[in-house]
Structures are given as structure tokens and as C-alpha cells.
Amino acid sequence: MKYEGLSSRDEIKIVARSLLKKGIRPSQNNVKKELNKNSSNTTISQALDEFWLDISNELELNDTRPGIPDELYEMIQRLWVMSLESANKVAQDRMDEALKVESNALEREAKAQEEIAKISLKNDKLVGELDKMKALLKNERASSADLGSRLVMSQESVRDIQAQLQETIKSNEVSRAAENQRLDSLMSEQTLLRSRYEARETQLKTELDQSAKECRTLNESLMSRIAKVSQLEKFEDLHEHEKSENKRLLAQQDKLTDQVEVLRDQLQGMREEIETQRKDFEQQLKQQRKLLSDKSKEIAVGEERHLVEIKERQVLIEQLKLEHLTSCQELKIQHELLNAEMVQLKKRDEISQSKKKPAGVN
């Protein structure tokens, strides 16, 4: 149908009213199919807004008509609309061409109406399916956003766990270094005590050997003097002198013996003290080794637990990625199938429109 002398908006309003009369929803796509010239979506949308405003005003006028029954008013309105349509058709078409093609046009129109009704029904179903797919796509996008946020949270949690693990490892290494340093200090102290003990023991043995040598020397001197006394018994004065000398030597020998005993007691005390210190050191060393072993086991268990948690979170992240990828692929396939079906429906609609168009009408 030609719309010469009309603006684009007026043409869009006429097409929308025509579709509404046929029972077809005047959407942007349906109006755009019926237009003879291309119009932008913005122009079509604005014209449709004006069209619905005009329809609203008309309905308001119909609701406010005074004193006319609804049935009579609707009947008169239908007659008036039919009269206008008939007059426009008579004015636009040639009478002779209408008489020749009327019967064929009616048959083609009936078939076209049936085909259009089927296509419209299928189109409505497809629109419903499209709305469902849009809602599903919206839900999937929301789910994808949720999965993305969960993925980001899981990655941040994994990074936090890794940071905690690194801090724990560093802390454990510092503790292990401190324990090793303390152990080295205890070993050095033990070595120092052992060297002191050995030096003192050597010194005491040397002193003891010297005391023994002095005792032997004194004994030899005493035996020599006793021999001399036995030879010089005749000399009383010399004998008395020798006795006094012998007493002095015996007293000196007793003194040396007491000193040797004191040295032996000191040596025994030092041995006992060193043995006590050695036992205490060994006990401390065992405790430190046990603590170090327990700490190492605890660190190993914590590291294994952190590694297990990291692996579990990585598996969960992979599953979420796989689910997201699968859902996206399914939506893409469904969208492609729906687009293909819409293209086929559009082609069938164009074919039916070309069949419906009478011969000689450009």
C-alpha cells in the first residue's frame, strides 16, 4: 500500500492501526516489516508512543460518550469504520480491475489470512519462547556473575591461604633457625665445658703425679736416712737429729697425703659437677630436639592441610569454570537455533506477503 504525501510518523501510525485491527501486536519489528521505506528504530518507537497515546484518547472519549448504549455505539462505530474502509477502497482501486480480480483476490486473501494466522500463532509462540530464552539468558548471566564473583572470592581465598602458608613457612623457618642457633650454642657450651673439664682433669693429674713423685722422693730420702741412722747408731746426737728429721719428713709426707686427698676430693667433685651439667645438658638437648620434632611435624601437617585446601579450591574453581562454559555454550546453541527459526519464519512471512499482494500493485 502506498502512503504518498504522508510523513514517516503518520505512515507508522496507519500501519500500527492496521496491524491492531488484524489482531497483530504492533511491535517495532511488525511495523517495520509493513513499511515501504526504511525508518530508524527511534522514529518507530516515538511514533508508536504517539499511536498508543491517540488510542488512549480515543478510548477515553468512547468511555465518556453521553447517553448512548454501549452495544449501539459499538455497532455504529463498526459501521462507520467499515464505511470508511469501503469508501477508501472504492476511491483507491479501479472498479473494473476489482471486478476482474475480486474472486481470485478473495481466495488468495483467505489463504493468506490462514497462513498469516498460522504464522502469527507460531510467531507468538516464538516470541514467548524468545521471552523465556531472554529470561533464561538473564538468569544465566546472573548465575554467571554469581559464579564469577564466587570464582574471584575463591581465587582471593586461595591467595590468602597461600600468603598465610608463606608466612607460616617463613615463621617456621625463623623458629627453626632460632632453635638451630640455640642448639649450636648449647653444643658450643658443651664443647667448652668438656674442654675445661679435660684441661682441669689434666692439671689435676699433673699435680697428682707431682705429689706422687714428691712422696716417692721423700720415701727414698727417708729410707736413705733410715739406712744412715742404722749405720750411725753409735752417734746419739746424730740419731736424735735424724729422728727429728724423720718426724719432720713424716709430717711433711702426711701433709702431702692430705693435700693429695683434698685434690682427689676436688677432682671427684668436679667430675660429679661436670657429670650433672652433662646430664642436664643432654636432658635440655632431648627436650629441644623433641620440641623441634613436634614443631616440624605440626608444620608439615599444617602445610599438607593448606595444600589439600588449595587443591580442593582449585578443583572447585575448575568445576565452576566448566559449568559456566557449558551453560554459555548451551545458551549460544539455543540462541542460534532460535535465530535460525526466526529467519525461516521471516522468510515464510515475506513469501506469504508476496503471495497476498495483488497483481499490478507496486
Coordinates of N, CA, C and O in Angstrom, one line a residue, residues 104-267:
N104 N -10.6 -14.1 -7.3 CA -9.2 -14.6 -7.0 C -8.6 -14.0 -5.8 O -7.9 -14.7 -5.0
A105 N -8.8 -12.7 -5.7 CA -8.2 -12.0 -4.5 C -8.8 -12.5 -3.2 O -8.1 -12.6 -2.2
L106 N -10.1 -12.7 -3.3 CA -10.7 -13.2 -2.0 C -10.2 -14.6 -1.6 O -9.9 -14.8 -0.4
E107 N -10.0 -15.5 -2.6 CA -9.5 -16.8 -2.3 C -8.0 -16.7 -1.8 O -7.6 -17.3 -0.8
R108 N -7.2 -15.8 -2.5 CA -5.8 -15.7 -2.1 C -5.8 -15.0 -0.7 O -4.9 -15.4 0.1
E109 N -6.7 -14.1 -0.5 CA -6.7 -13.4 0.8 C -7.1 -14.4 1.9 O -6.5 -14.3 3.0
A110 N -8.1 -15.3 1.6 CA -8.5 -16.2 2.6 C -7.3 -17.1 3.0 O -7.0 -17.4 4.1
K111 N -6.6 -17.6 1.9 CA -5.5 -18.5 2.1 C -4.4 -17.7 2.9 O -3.7 -18.3 3.8
A112 N -4.2 -16.5 2.4 CA -3.1 -15.7 3.0 C -3.5 -15.4 4.5 O -2.6 -15.4 5.4
Q113 N -4.8 -15.2 4.8 CA -5.2 -14.9 6.2 C -4.9 -16.2 7.0 O -4.5 -16.1 8.2
E114 N -5.3 -17.3 6.5 CA -5.0 -18.6 7.2 C -3.5 -18.7 7.5 O -3.1 -19.1 8.6
E115 N -2.7 -18.5 6.4 CA -1.3 -18.6 6.5 C -0.7 -17.6 7.5 O 0.1 -17.9 8.4
I116 N -1.3 -16.4 7.4 CA -0.8 -15.3 8.4 C -1.2 -15.7 9.8 O -0.5 -15.4 10.8
A117 N -2.5 -16.2 9.9 CA -2.9 -16.6 11.3 C -2.0 -17.7 11.9 O -1.6 -17.6 13.0
K118 N -1.6 -18.7 11.0 CA -0.7 -19.7 11.4 C 0.7 -19.1 11.8 O 1.3 -19.4 12.8
I119 N 1.1 -18.2 10.9 CA 2.5 -17.6 11.1 C 2.4 -16.8 12.4 O 3.3 -16.7 13.2
S120 N 1.3 -16.0 12.5 CA 1.1 -15.2 13.7 C 1.1 -16.0 15.0 O 1.8 -15.6 16.0
L121 N 0.4 -17.2 14.9 CA 0.4 -18.0 16.1 C 1.8 -18.6 16.4 O 2.2 -18.6 17.6
K122 N 2.4 -19.0 15.3 CA 3.8 -19.5 15.5 C 4.7 -18.4 16.0 O 5.6 -18.6 16.8
N123 N 4.5 -17.2 15.4 CA 5.3 -16.1 15.8 C 5.1 -15.7 17.3 O 6.1 -15.4 18.0
D124 N 3.8 -15.8 17.7 CA 3.6 -15.6 19.2 C 4.2 -16.6 20.0 O 4.8 -16.3 21.1
K125 N 4.2 -17.9 19.5 CA 4.9 -18.9 20.3 C 6.4 -18.7 20.4 O 7.0 -18.8 21.4
L126 N 6.9 -18.3 19.2 CA 8.4 -18.0 19.2 C 8.7 -16.8 20.1 O 9.7 -16.7 20.7
V127 N 7.8 -15.8 20.0 CA 8.0 -14.6 20.9 C 8.0 -15.0 22.4 O 8.8 -14.6 23.2
G128 N 7.0 -15.9 22.7 CA 7.0 -16.4 24.1 C 8.3 -17.2 24.4 O 8.8 -17.0 25.5
E129 N 8.7 -18.1 23.4 CA 9.9 -18.8 23.7 C 11.1 -17.9 23.8 O 12.0 -18.1 24.6
L130 N 11.1 -16.8 22.9 CA 12.2 -15.8 23.0 C 12.2 -15.1 24.3 O 13.3 -14.9 24.9
D131 N 11.0 -14.8 24.8 CA 10.9 -14.1 26.2 C 11.5 -15.1 27.2 O 12.2 -14.7 28.2
K132 N 11.1 -16.4 27.1 CA 11.6 -17.4 28.1 C 13.1 -17.5 28.0 O 13.8 -17.6 29.0
M133 N 13.6 -17.5 26.7 CA 15.1 -17.6 26.5 C 15.8 -16.3 27.0 O 16.8 -16.4 27.6
K134 N 15.1 -15.2 26.9 CA 15.7 -14.0 27.4 C 15.8 -14.0 28.9 O 16.8 -13.6 29.6
A135 N 14.6 -14.5 29.5 CA 14.6 -14.7 31.0 C 15.7 -15.7 31.4 O 16.4 -15.4 32.4
L136 N 15.8 -16.8 30.7 CA 16.8 -17.8 31.0 C 18.2 -17.2 30.8 O 19.1 -17.5 31.6
L137 N 18.4 -16.4 29.7 CA 19.7 -15.8 29.5 C 20.0 -14.8 30.6 O 21.2 -14.8 31.1
K138 N 19.0 -14.1 31.1 CA 19.2 -13.2 32.2 C 19.6 -13.9 33.4 O 20.5 -13.5 34.2
N139 N 18.9 -15.0 33.7 CA 19.2 -15.8 34.9 C 20.6 -16.4 34.8 O 21.4 -16.5 35.7
E140 N 20.9 -16.9 33.5 CA 22.3 -17.4 33.3 C 23.4 -16.4 33.5 O 24.4 -16.6 34.0
R141 N 23.0 -15.2 33.0 CA 24.0 -14.1 33.2 C 24.2 -13.8 34.7 O 25.3 -13.5 35.1
A142 N 23.0 -13.7 35.4 CA 23.1 -13.5 36.8 C 23.9 -14.7 37.5 O 24.8 -14.4 38.4
S143 N 23.6 -15.9 37.0 CA 24.3 -17.1 37.6 C 25.8 -17.0 37.2 O 26.7 -17.3 38.0
S144 N 26.1 -16.5 36.0 CA 27.5 -16.4 35.6 C 28.2 -15.3 36.4 O 29.3 -15.5 36.8
A145 N 27.4 -14.2 36.6 CA 28.0 -13.1 37.5 C 28.3 -13.7 38.9 O 29.3 -13.4 39.5
D146 N 27.3 -14.5 39.4 CA 27.5 -15.1 40.7 C 28.7 -16.1 40.7 O 29.5 -16.1 41.6
L147 N 28.7 -16.9 39.6 CA 29.9 -17.8 39.5 C 31.2 -17.0 39.4 O 32.2 -17.4 40.0
G148 N 31.2 -15.9 38.7 CA 32.4 -15.1 38.6 C 32.8 -14.5 39.9 O 34.0 -14.5 40.2
S149 N 31.8 -14.0 40.6 CA 32.1 -13.5 42.0 C 32.6 -14.6 42.9 O 33.6 -14.4 43.6
R150 N 32.0 -15.8 42.8 CA 32.5 -16.9 43.6 C 33.9 -17.3 43.2 O 34.7 -17.6 44.0
L151 N 34.1 -17.2 41.9 CA 35.4 -17.6 41.4 C 36.5 -16.6 41.9 O 37.6 -17.0 42.3
V152 N 36.1 -15.3 41.8 CA 37.0 -14.2 42.3 C 37.3 -14.4 43.8 O 38.4 -14.4 44.3
M153 N 36.2 -14.7 44.6 CA 36.3 -14.9 46.0 C 37.2 -16.2 46.3 O 38.0 -16.2 47.2
S154 N 37.0 -17.2 45.5 CA 37.8 -18.5 45.7 C 39.3 -18.2 45.4 O 40.2 -18.6 46.1
Q155 N 39.5 -17.4 44.3 CA 40.9 -17.1 44.0 C 41.5 -16.2 45.1 O 42.7 -16.4 45.4
E156 N 40.7 -15.2 45.6 CA 41.3 -14.4 46.7 C 41.5 -15.3 47.9 O 42.5 -15.1 48.6
S157 N 40.6 -16.2 48.2 CA 40.8 -17.1 49.4 C 42.0 -17.9 49.2 O 42.8 -18.2 50.1
V158 N 42.2 -18.4 47.9 CA 43.4 -19.2 47.6 C 44.7 -18.4 47.8 O 45.7 -18.8 48.4
R159 N 44.6 -17.1 47.3 CA 45.8 -16.3 47.5 C 46.1 -16.0 49.0 O 47.2 -16.0 49.5
D160 N 44.9 -15.8 49.8 CA 45.1 -15.6 51.2 C 45.7 -16.8 51.9 O 46.6 -16.7 52.8
I161 N 45.2 -18.0 51.5 CA 45.8 -19.2 52.1 C 47.2 -19.4 51.7 O 48.1 -19.7 52.6
Q162 N 47.6 -19.1 50.5 CA 49.0 -19.2 50.0 C 49.8 -18.2 50.8 O 51.0 -18.5 51.2
A163 N 49.3 -16.9 51.0 CA 50.1 -15.9 51.8 C 50.2 -16.4 53.2 O 51.3 -16.3 53.8
Q164 N 49.1 -16.9 53.8 CA 49.3 -17.5 55.2 C 50.3 -18.6 55.2 O 51.0 -18.7 56.2
L165 N 50.2 -19.5 54.2 CA 51.2 -20.6 54.2 C 52.6 -20.1 54.1 O 53.5 -20.6 54.7
Q166 N 52.8 -19.0 53.2 CA 54.2 -18.5 53.1 C 54.6 -17.9 54.4 O 55.7 -18.0 54.8
E167 N 53.7 -17.1 55.1 CA 54.0 -16.5 56.4 C 54.3 -17.6 57.4 O 55.3 -17.5 58.2
T168 N 53.5 -18.7 57.4 CA 53.8 -19.8 58.3 C 55.1 -20.5 58.0 O 55.9 -20.8 59.0
I169 N 55.4 -20.6 56.8 CA 56.7 -21.3 56.4 C 57.9 -20.4 56.8 O 58.9 -20.8 57.4
K170 N 57.7 -19.0 56.6 CA 58.7 -18.1 57.0 C 58.9 -18.1 58.5 O 60.0 -18.1 59.0
S171 N 57.8 -18.1 59.2 CA 57.8 -18.1 60.7 C 58.5 -19.4 61.2 O 59.3 -19.4 62.1
N172 N 58.1 -20.5 60.5 CA 58.7 -21.8 60.9 C 60.2 -21.8 60.6 O 61.0 -22.4 61.4
E173 N 60.6 -21.2 59.5 CA 62.0 -21.2 59.2 C 62.7 -20.3 60.2 O 63.8 -20.7 60.6
V174 N 62.1 -19.2 60.6 CA 62.8 -18.3 61.6 C 62.9 -19.1 62.9 O 63.9 -19.1 63.6
S175 N 61.8 -19.8 63.3 CA 61.8 -20.6 64.6 C 62.9 -21.7 64.5 O 63.6 -21.9 65.4
R176 N 62.9 -22.3 63.3 CA 63.8 -23.4 63.1 C 65.3 -22.9 63.2 O 66.2 -23.5 63.8
A177 N 65.5 -21.7 62.5 CA 66.8 -21.1 62.6 C 67.2 -20.8 64.0 O 68.3 -21.0 64.5
A178 N 66.2 -20.2 64.8 CA 66.5 -19.8 66.2 C 66.8 -21.1 67.0 O 67.7 -21.1 67.8
E179 N 66.0 -22.2 66.8 CA 66.2 -23.4 67.5 C 67.6 -24.0 67.1 O 68.3 -24.5 68.0
N180 N 67.9 -23.9 65.8 CA 69.3 -24.4 65.4 C 70.4 -23.6 66.0 O 71.4 -24.1 66.5
Q181 N 70.1 -22.3 66.1 CA 71.2 -21.4 66.7 C 71.3 -21.7 68.2 O 72.4 -21.8 68.7
R182 N 70.2 -21.9 68.8 CA 70.2 -22.2 70.2 C 70.9 -23.6 70.5 O 71.7 -23.8 71.4
L183 N 70.6 -24.5 69.6 CA 71.2 -25.9 69.7 C 72.7 -25.8 69.4 O 73.5 -26.4 70.1
D184 N 73.1 -24.9 68.5 CA 74.5 -24.8 68.2 C 75.2 -24.1 69.4 O 76.3 -24.5 69.8
S185 N 74.5 -23.2 70.1 CA 75.0 -22.5 71.3 C 75.2 -23.5 72.4 O 76.2 -23.6 73.1
L186 N 74.2 -24.4 72.6 CA 74.3 -25.4 73.6 C 75.5 -26.4 73.3 O 76.2 -26.9 74.2
M187 N 75.6 -26.8 72.0 CA 76.7 -27.7 71.6 C 78.0 -27.0 71.9 O 79.0 -27.6 72.4
S188 N 78.1 -25.7 71.6 CA 79.4 -25.0 71.8 C 79.7 -24.9 73.3 O 80.8 -25.1 73.7
E189 N 78.6 -24.7 74.1 CA 78.8 -24.6 75.6 C 79.2 -26.0 76.1 O 80.1 -26.1 77.0
Q190 N 78.6 -27.1 75.5 CA 79.0 -28.4 75.9 C 80.5 -28.7 75.6 O 81.2 -29.2 76.4
T191 N 80.9 -28.3 74.4 CA 82.3 -28.5 74.0 C 83.2 -27.7 74.9 O 84.3 -28.2 75.3
L192 N 82.8 -26.4 75.2 CA 83.6 -25.6 76.1 C 83.8 -26.2 77.5 O 84.9 -26.3 78.0
L193 N 82.6 -26.7 78.0 CA 82.7 -27.4 79.3 C 83.5 -28.6 79.3 O 84.3 -28.9 80.2
R194 N 83.4 -29.4 78.2 CA 84.2 -30.6 78.1 C 85.7 -30.3 78.0 O 86.5 -31.0 78.6
S195 N 86.0 -29.2 77.2 CA 87.4 -28.8 77.1 C 88.0 -28.3 78.5 O 89.1 -28.7 78.9
R196 N 87.1 -27.6 79.2 CA 87.5 -27.1 80.5 C 87.7 -28.3 81.5 O 88.7 -28.4 82.3
Y197 N 86.7 -29.3 81.4 CA 86.9 -30.5 82.2 C 88.1 -31.2 81.9 O 88.9 -31.7 82.8
E198 N 88.4 -31.4 80.6 CA 89.6 -32.2 80.3 C 90.9 -31.4 80.7 O 91.9 -32.0 81.2
A199 N 90.9 -30.1 80.6 CA 92.1 -29.3 81.0 C 92.3 -29.4 82.5 O 93.4 -29.6 83.0
R200 N 91.1 -29.3 83.2 CA 91.2 -29.3 84.7 C 91.7 -30.7 85.1 O 92.5 -30.9 86.1
E201 N 91.1 -31.7 84.4 CA 91.5 -33.1 84.8 C 93.0 -33.3 84.5 O 93.7 -34.0 85.3
T202 N 93.4 -32.8 83.4 CA 94.9 -32.9 83.1 C 95.7 -32.2 84.1 O 96.8 -32.8 84.6
Q203 N 95.3 -31.0 84.5 CA 96.0 -30.3 85.5 C 96.1 -31.0 86.8 O 97.1 -31.1 87.5
L204 N 94.9 -31.6 87.2 CA 94.9 -32.3 88.5 C 95.7 -33.6 88.4 O 96.4 -34.0 89.4
K205 N 95.7 -34.3 87.3 CA 96.5 -35.4 87.1 C 98.0 -35.1 87.2 O 98.8 -35.8 87.8
T206 N 98.3 -33.9 86.6 CA 99.7 -33.5 86.7 C 100.1 -33.2 88.1 O 101.2 -33.6 88.6
E207 N 99.3 -32.5 88.8 CA 99.6 -32.2 90.2 C 99.7 -33.4 91.0 O 100.5 -33.6 91.9
L208 N 98.7 -34.4 90.8 CA 98.8 -35.7 91.5 C 100.1 -36.4 91.2 O 100.7 -37.0 92.1
D209 N 100.5 -36.4 89.9 CA 101.7 -37.1 89.6 C 102.9 -36.4 90.3 O 103.9 -37.1 90.8
Q210 N 102.9 -35.1 90.3 CA 104.0 -34.4 91.0 C 104.0 -34.7 92.5 O 105.0 -34.9 93.1
S211 N 102.8 -34.8 93.1 CA 102.7 -35.1 94.5 C 103.2 -36.5 94.8 O 103.9 -36.8 95.7
A212 N 102.8 -37.4 93.9 CA 103.3 -38.8 94.0 C 104.8 -38.9 93.9 O 105.5 -39.6 94.6
K213 N 105.3 -38.1 92.9 CA 106.8 -38.1 92.8 C 107.5 -37.5 94.0 O 108.5 -38.0 94.5
E214 N 106.9 -36.4 94.6 CA 107.4 -35.9 95.8 C 107.4 -36.9 97.0 O 108.3 -37.1 97.8
C215 N 106.3 -37.7 97.0 CA 106.1 -38.7 98.0 C 107.2 -39.8 97.9 O 107.8 -40.2 98.9
R216 N 107.4 -40.2 96.6 CA 108.4 -41.2 96.4 C 109.8 -40.7 96.7 O 110.6 -41.4 97.3
T217 N 110.0 -39.4 96.4 CA 111.3 -38.8 96.7 C 111.5 -38.7 98.2 O 112.6 -39.0 98.7
L218 N 110.4 -38.3 98.9 CA 110.5 -38.3 100.4 C 110.7 -39.7 101.0 O 111.5 -39.9 101.9
N219 N 110.0 -40.7 100.4 CA 110.2 -42.0 100.9 C 111.7 -42.5 100.7 O 112.3 -43.1 101.5
E220 N 112.2 -42.2 99.5 CA 113.5 -42.6 99.2 C 114.5 -41.9 100.1 O 115.5 -42.5 100.6
S221 N 114.2 -40.6 100.3 CA 115.1 -39.8 101.3 C 115.0 -40.4 102.7 O 116.0 -40.5 103.4
L222 N 113.7 -40.8 103.1 CA 113.5 -41.3 104.4 C 114.3 -42.6 104.5 O 114.9 -42.9 105.5
M223 N 114.2 -43.5 103.5 CA 114.8 -44.8 103.6 C 116.4 -44.6 103.6 O 117.1 -45.3 104.3
S224 N 116.8 -43.6 102.9 CA 118.2 -43.3 102.9 C 118.7 -42.9 104.2 O 119.7 -43.3 104.8
R225 N 117.9 -42.0 104.9 CA 118.3 -41.5 106.2 C 118.1 -42.6 107.2 O 118.9 -42.7 108.2
I226 N 117.1 -43.5 107.1 CA 117.0 -44.6 108.0 C 118.2 -45.5 107.9 O 118.8 -46.0 108.9
A227 N 118.7 -45.7 106.7 CA 119.9 -46.5 106.5 C 121.1 -45.9 107.1 O 121.9 -46.5 107.8
K228 N 121.1 -44.5 106.9 CA 122.2 -43.8 107.6 C 122.1 -43.9 109.1 O 123.1 -44.0 109.8
V229 N 120.9 -43.8 109.6 CA 120.7 -43.9 111.1 C 121.1 -45.2 111.6 O 121.7 -45.4 112.7
S230 N 120.8 -46.3 110.8 CA 121.2 -47.6 111.3 C 122.7 -47.8 111.3 O 123.2 -48.5 112.1
Q231 N 123.3 -47.1 110.4 CA 124.8 -47.1 110.3 C 125.4 -46.3 111.4 O 126.6 -46.5 111.9
L232 N 124.7 -45.2 111.8 CA 125.2 -44.2 112.7 C 124.5 -44.3 114.1 O 124.3 -43.3 114.7
E233 N 124.2 -45.5 114.5 CA 123.6 -45.6 115.8 C 124.5 -45.2 116.9 O 124.1 -45.0 118.0
K234 N 125.7 -45.3 116.6 CA 126.7 -45.0 117.7 C 126.7 -43.5 118.0 O 127.1 -43.2 119.1
F235 N 126.3 -42.8 117.1 CA 126.3 -41.3 117.3 C 124.9 -40.9 117.8 O 124.0 -40.8 117.0
E236 N 124.7 -40.7 119.1 CA 123.4 -40.4 119.7 C 122.9 -39.1 119.2 O 121.7 -39.0 118.9
D237 N 123.7 -38.2 119.2 CA 123.2 -36.8 118.8 C 122.7 -36.9 117.3 O 121.7 -36.3 117.0
L238 N 123.5 -37.6 116.5 CA 123.1 -37.6 115.1 C 121.8 -38.4 115.0 O 120.9 -38.1 114.2
H239 N 121.7 -39.4 115.8 CA 120.5 -40.2 115.8 C 119.2 -39.4 116.2 O 118.2 -39.5 115.5
E240 N 119.4 -38.6 117.2 CA 118.3 -37.8 117.6 C 117.9 -36.8 116.5 O 116.8 -36.5 116.2
H241 N 119.0 -36.3 115.9 CA 118.8 -35.3 114.8 C 118.0 -36.0 113.7 O 117.1 -35.5 113.1
E242 N 118.4 -37.2 113.4 CA 117.7 -38.0 112.3 C 116.3 -38.3 112.7 O 115.4 -38.2 111.8
K243 N 116.1 -38.6 114.0 CA 114.7 -38.8 114.4 C 113.8 -37.6 114.2 O 112.7 -37.7 113.7
S244 N 114.4 -36.5 114.6 CA 113.6 -35.2 114.4 C 113.4 -34.9 112.9 O 112.3 -34.5 112.5
E245 N 114.4 -35.3 112.2 CA 114.3 -35.1 110.7 C 113.2 -36.0 110.1 O 112.4 -35.6 109.2
N246 N 113.3 -37.2 110.7 CA 112.3 -38.2 110.2 C 110.9 -37.8 110.5 O 109.9 -38.0 109.7
K247 N 110.7 -37.3 111.7 CA 109.4 -36.8 112.1 C 108.9 -35.7 111.2 O 107.7 -35.6 110.8
R248 N 109.9 -34.8 110.9 CA 109.5 -33.7 110.1 C 109.1 -34.2 108.7 O 108.1 -33.7 108.1
L249 N 109.9 -35.2 108.2 CA 109.6 -35.7 106.9 C 108.3 -36.5 106.9 O 107.5 -36.4 105.9
L250 N 108.0 -37.2 108.0 CA 106.7 -37.9 108.1 C 105.6 -36.9 108.1 O 104.5 -37.2 107.5
A251 N 105.8 -35.8 108.9 CA 104.7 -34.8 109.0 C 104.5 -34.2 107.6 O 103.3 -34.0 107.2
Q252 N 105.6 -34.0 106.9 CA 105.5 -33.4 105.6 C 104.8 -34.4 104.6 O 104.0 -34.0 103.8
Q253 N 105.1 -35.7 104.8 CA 104.5 -36.7 104.0 C 103.0 -36.8 104.3 O 102.2 -36.9 103.3
D254 N 102.6 -36.7 105.6 CA 101.2 -36.7 105.9 C 100.5 -35.5 105.3 O 99.4 -35.6 104.8
K255 N 101.2 -34.4 105.4 CA 100.6 -33.1 104.8 C 100.4 -33.3 103.3 O 99.3 -32.9 102.8
L256 N 101.4 -33.9 102.7 CA 101.3 -34.1 101.2 C 100.2 -35.1 100.9 O 99.4 -34.9 99.9
T257 N 100.1 -36.1 101.8 CA 99.0 -37.1 101.6 C 97.6 -36.4 101.7 O 96.7 -36.7 101.0
D258 N 97.5 -35.5 102.8 CA 96.2 -34.8 102.9 C 95.9 -33.9 101.7 O 94.8 -33.9 101.3
Q259 N 97.0 -33.3 101.2 CA 96.8 -32.4 100.0 C 96.3 -33.3 98.8 O 95.5 -32.9 98.1
V260 N 97.0 -34.5 98.7 CA 96.6 -35.4 97.6 C 95.1 -35.8 97.8 O 94.3 -35.8 96.8
E261 N 94.7 -36.1 99.0 CA 93.3 -36.5 99.3 C 92.3 -35.3 98.9 O 91.3 -35.5 98.4
V262 N 92.8 -34.1 99.4 CA 91.9 -32.9 99.0 C 91.8 -32.7 97.5 O 90.7 -32.5 97.0
L263 N 93.0 -32.9 96.8 CA 92.9 -32.8 95.4 C 92.0 -33.8 94.7 O 91.3 -33.6 93.8
R264 N 92.1 -35.1 95.3 CA 91.3 -36.1 94.8 C 89.8 -35.8 95.0 O 88.9 -36.0 94.1
D265 N 89.5 -35.3 96.2 CA 88.1 -34.9 96.5 C 87.6 -33.8 95.6 O 86.5 -33.8 95.1
Q266 N 88.5 -32.8 95.4 CA 88.1 -31.7 94.4 C 87.9 -32.3 93.0 O 87.0 -31.9 92.3
L267 N 88.8 -33.2 92.6 CA 88.7 -33.8 91.3 C 87.4 -34.6 91.2 O 86.6 -34.5 90.2

